[in-house]
Short mmCIF file of N, CA and C in Angstrom, two decimals:
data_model
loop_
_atom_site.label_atom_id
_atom_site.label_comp_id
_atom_site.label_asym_id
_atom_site.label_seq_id
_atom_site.Cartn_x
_atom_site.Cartn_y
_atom_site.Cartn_z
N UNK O 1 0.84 -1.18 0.00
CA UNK O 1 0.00 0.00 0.00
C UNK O 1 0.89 1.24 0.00
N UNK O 2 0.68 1.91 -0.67
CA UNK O 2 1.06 3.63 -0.74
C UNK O 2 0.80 4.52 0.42
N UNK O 3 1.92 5.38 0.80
CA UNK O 3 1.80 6.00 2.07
C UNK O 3 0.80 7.27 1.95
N UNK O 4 0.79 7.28 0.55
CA UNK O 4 -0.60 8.62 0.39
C UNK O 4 -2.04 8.44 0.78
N UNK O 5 -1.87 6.97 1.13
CA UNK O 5 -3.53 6.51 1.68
C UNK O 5 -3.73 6.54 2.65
N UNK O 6 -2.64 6.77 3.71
CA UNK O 6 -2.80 6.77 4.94
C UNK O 6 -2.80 8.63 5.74
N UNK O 7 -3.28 8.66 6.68
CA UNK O 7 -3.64 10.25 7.01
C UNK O 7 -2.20 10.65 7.35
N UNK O 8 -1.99 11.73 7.37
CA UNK O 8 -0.80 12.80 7.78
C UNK O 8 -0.79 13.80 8.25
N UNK O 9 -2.16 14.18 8.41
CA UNK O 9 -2.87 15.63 8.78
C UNK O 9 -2.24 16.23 7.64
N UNK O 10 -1.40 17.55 8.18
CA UNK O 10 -1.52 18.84 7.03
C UNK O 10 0.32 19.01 6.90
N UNK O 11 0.89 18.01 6.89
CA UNK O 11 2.26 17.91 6.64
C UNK O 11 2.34 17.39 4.64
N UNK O 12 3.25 18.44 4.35
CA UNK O 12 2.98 18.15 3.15
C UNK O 12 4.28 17.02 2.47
N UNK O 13 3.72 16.48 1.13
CA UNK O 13 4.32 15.68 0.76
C UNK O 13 5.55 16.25 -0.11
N UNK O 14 6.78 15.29 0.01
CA UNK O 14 7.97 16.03 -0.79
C UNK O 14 8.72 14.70 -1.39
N UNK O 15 8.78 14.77 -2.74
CA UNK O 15 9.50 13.64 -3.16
C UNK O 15 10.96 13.03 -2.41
N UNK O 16 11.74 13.55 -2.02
CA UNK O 16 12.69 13.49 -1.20
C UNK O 16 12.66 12.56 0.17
N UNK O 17 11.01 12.59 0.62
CA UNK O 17 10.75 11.71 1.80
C UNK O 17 9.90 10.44 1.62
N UNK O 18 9.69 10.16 -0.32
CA UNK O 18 8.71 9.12 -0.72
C UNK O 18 9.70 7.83 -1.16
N UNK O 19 9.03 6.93 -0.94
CA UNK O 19 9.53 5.56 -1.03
C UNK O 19 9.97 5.78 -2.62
N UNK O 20 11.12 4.84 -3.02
CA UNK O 20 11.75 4.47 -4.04
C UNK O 20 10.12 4.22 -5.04
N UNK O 21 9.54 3.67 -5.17
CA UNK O 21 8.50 2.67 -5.76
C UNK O 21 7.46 3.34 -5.99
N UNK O 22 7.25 5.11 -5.07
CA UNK O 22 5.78 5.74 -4.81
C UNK O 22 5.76 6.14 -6.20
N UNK O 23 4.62 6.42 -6.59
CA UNK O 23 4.50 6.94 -8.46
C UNK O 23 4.35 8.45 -7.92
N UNK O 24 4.94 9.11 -9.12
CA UNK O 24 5.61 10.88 -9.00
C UNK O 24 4.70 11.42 -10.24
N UNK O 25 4.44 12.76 -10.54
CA UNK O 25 3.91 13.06 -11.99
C UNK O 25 4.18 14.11 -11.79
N UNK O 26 4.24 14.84 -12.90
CA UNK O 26 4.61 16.14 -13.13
C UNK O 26 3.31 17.08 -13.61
N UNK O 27 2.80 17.96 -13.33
CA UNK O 27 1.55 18.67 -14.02
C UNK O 27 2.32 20.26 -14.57
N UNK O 28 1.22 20.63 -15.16
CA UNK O 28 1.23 22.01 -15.53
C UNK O 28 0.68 22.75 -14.02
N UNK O 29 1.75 24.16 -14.00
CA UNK O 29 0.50 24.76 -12.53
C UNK O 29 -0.56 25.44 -13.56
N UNK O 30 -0.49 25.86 -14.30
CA UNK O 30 -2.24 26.45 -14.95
C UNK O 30 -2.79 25.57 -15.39
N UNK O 31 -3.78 25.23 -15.36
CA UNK O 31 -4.43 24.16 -16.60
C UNK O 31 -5.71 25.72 -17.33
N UNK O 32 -6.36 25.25 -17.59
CA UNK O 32 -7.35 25.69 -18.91
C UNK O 32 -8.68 24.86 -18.73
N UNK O 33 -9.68 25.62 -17.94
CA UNK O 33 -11.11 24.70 -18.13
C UNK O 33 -11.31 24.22 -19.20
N UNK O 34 -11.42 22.99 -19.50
CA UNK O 34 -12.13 22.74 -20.88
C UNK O 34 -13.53 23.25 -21.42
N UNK O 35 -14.95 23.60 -20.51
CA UNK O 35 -16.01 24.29 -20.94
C UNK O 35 -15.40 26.01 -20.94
N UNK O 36 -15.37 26.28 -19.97
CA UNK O 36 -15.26 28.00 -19.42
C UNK O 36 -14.11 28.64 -19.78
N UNK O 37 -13.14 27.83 -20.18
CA UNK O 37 -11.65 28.53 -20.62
C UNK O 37 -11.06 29.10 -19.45
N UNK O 38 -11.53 29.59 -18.74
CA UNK O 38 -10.52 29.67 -17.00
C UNK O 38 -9.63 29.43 -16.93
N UNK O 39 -8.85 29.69 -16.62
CA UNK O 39 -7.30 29.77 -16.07
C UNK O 39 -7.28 29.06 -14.49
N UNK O 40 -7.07 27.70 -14.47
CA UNK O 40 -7.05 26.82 -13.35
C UNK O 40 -5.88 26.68 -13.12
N UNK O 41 -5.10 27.48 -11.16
CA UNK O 41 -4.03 27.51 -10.55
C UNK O 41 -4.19 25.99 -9.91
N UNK O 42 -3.48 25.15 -10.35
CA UNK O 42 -3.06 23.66 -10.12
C UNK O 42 -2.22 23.26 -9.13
N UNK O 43 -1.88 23.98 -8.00
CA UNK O 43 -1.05 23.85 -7.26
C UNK O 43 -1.16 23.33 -5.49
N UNK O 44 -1.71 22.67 -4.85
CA UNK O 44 -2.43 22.50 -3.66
C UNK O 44 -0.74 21.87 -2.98
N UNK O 45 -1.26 22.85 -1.43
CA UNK O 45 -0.26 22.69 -0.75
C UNK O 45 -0.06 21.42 -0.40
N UNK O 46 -0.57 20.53 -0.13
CA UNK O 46 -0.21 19.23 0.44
C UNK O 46 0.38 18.00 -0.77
N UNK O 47 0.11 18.16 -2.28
CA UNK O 47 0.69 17.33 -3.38
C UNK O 47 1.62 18.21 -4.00
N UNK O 48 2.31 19.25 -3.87
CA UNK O 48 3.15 20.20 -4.68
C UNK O 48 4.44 20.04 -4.20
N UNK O 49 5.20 19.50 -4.49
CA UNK O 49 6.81 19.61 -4.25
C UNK O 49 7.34 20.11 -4.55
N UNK O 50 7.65 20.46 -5.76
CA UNK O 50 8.28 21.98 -6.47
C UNK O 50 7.88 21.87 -7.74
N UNK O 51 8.23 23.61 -8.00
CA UNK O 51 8.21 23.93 -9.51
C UNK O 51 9.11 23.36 -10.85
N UNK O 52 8.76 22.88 -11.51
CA UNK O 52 10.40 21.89 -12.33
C UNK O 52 10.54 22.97 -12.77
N UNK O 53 12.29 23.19 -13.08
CA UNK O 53 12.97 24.12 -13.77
C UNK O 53 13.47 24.91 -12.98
N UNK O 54 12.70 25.43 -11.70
CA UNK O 54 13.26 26.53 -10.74
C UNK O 54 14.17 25.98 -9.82
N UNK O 55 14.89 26.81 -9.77
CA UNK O 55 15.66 26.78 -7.85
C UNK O 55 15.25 26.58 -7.00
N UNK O 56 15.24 25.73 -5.83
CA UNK O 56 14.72 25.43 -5.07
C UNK O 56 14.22 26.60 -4.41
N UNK O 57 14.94 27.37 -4.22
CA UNK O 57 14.33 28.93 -3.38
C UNK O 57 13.92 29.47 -3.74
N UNK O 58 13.46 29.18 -5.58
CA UNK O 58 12.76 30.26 -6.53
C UNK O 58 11.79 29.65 -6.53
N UNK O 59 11.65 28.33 -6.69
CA UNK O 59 10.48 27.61 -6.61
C UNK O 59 9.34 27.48 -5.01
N UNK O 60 10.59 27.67 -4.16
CA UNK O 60 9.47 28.05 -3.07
C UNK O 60 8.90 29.49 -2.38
N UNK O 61 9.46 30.06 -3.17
CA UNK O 61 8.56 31.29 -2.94
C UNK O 61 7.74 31.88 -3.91
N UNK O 62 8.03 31.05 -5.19
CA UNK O 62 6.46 31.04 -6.27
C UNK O 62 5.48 30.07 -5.88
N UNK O 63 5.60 29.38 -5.09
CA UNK O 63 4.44 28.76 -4.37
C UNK O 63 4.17 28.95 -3.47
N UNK O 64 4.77 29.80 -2.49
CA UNK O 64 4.08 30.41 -1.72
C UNK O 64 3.45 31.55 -1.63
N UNK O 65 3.49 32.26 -3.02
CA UNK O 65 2.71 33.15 -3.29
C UNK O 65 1.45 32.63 -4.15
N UNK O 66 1.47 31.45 -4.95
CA UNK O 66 0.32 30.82 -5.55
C UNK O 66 -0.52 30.64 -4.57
N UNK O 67 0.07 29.90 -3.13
CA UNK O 67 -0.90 29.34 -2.37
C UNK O 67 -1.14 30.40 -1.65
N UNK O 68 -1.04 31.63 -1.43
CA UNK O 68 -1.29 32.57 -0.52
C UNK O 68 -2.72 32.81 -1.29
N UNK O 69 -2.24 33.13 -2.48
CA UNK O 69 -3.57 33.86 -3.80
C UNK O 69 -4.76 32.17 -3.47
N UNK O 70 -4.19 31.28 -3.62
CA UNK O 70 -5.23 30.22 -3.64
C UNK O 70 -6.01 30.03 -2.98
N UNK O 71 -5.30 30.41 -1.06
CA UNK O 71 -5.80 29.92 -0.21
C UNK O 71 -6.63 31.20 0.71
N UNK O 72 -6.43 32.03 -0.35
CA UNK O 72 -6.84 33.39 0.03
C UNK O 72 -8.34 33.46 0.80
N UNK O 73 -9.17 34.34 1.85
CA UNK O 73 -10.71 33.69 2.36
C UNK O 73 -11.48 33.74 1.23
N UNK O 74 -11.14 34.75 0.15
CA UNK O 74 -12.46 34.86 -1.10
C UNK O 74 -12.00 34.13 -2.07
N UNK O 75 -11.16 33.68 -2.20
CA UNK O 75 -11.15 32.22 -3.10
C UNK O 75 -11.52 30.93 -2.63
N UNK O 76 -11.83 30.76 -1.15
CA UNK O 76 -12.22 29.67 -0.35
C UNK O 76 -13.73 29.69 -0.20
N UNK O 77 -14.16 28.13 -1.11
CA UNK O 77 -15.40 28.13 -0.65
C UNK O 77 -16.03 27.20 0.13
N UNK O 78 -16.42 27.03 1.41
CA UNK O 78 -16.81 26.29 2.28
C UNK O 78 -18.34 26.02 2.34
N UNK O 79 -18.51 24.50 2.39
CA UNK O 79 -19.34 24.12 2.51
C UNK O 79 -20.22 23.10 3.76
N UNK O 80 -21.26 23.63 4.39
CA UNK O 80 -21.37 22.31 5.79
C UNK O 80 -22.64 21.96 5.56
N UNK O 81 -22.33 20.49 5.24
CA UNK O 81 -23.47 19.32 4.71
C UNK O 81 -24.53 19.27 6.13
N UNK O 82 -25.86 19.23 5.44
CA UNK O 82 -26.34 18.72 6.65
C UNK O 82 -27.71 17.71 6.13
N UNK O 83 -28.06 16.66 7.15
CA UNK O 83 -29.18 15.64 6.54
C UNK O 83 -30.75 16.90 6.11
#
């Protein structure tokens, strides 16, 4: 079993601390809605390890400005289910 199935709370994942064997992928950080054309920031703090191509220190402070903008309160939308 894969250690991504198991809980961790809010410690994020970094290739550096994943088993030889764990599967890795690379994304785009924008994607492109396919209906709406939107400009989708792809980046969530807990699966993002770094930016490919950047410096490690360049790459972490362009994600921590993505996730600042992401995690911003008016980009957050919360929802509480009830029966």
């Amino acid at each position: 079993m894969f250690p991504l199935l198991e809980g961790r709370g809010d410690a994020r994942y970094r290739v550096r601390d994943l088993d030889d064997g764990a599967p890795r992928a690379e994304h785009p950080v924008l994607l492109t809605h396919p209906v709406t054309g939107a400009r989708i920031l792809y980046v969530t703090a807990m699966q993002t390890d770094s930016i490919v191509g950047l410096a490690d220190d360049d790459s972490e402070a362009l994600l921590e400005r993505l996730w600042a903008e992401l995690y911003a309160p008016d980009n957050v939308y919360e929802h509480e289910w009830r029966v």
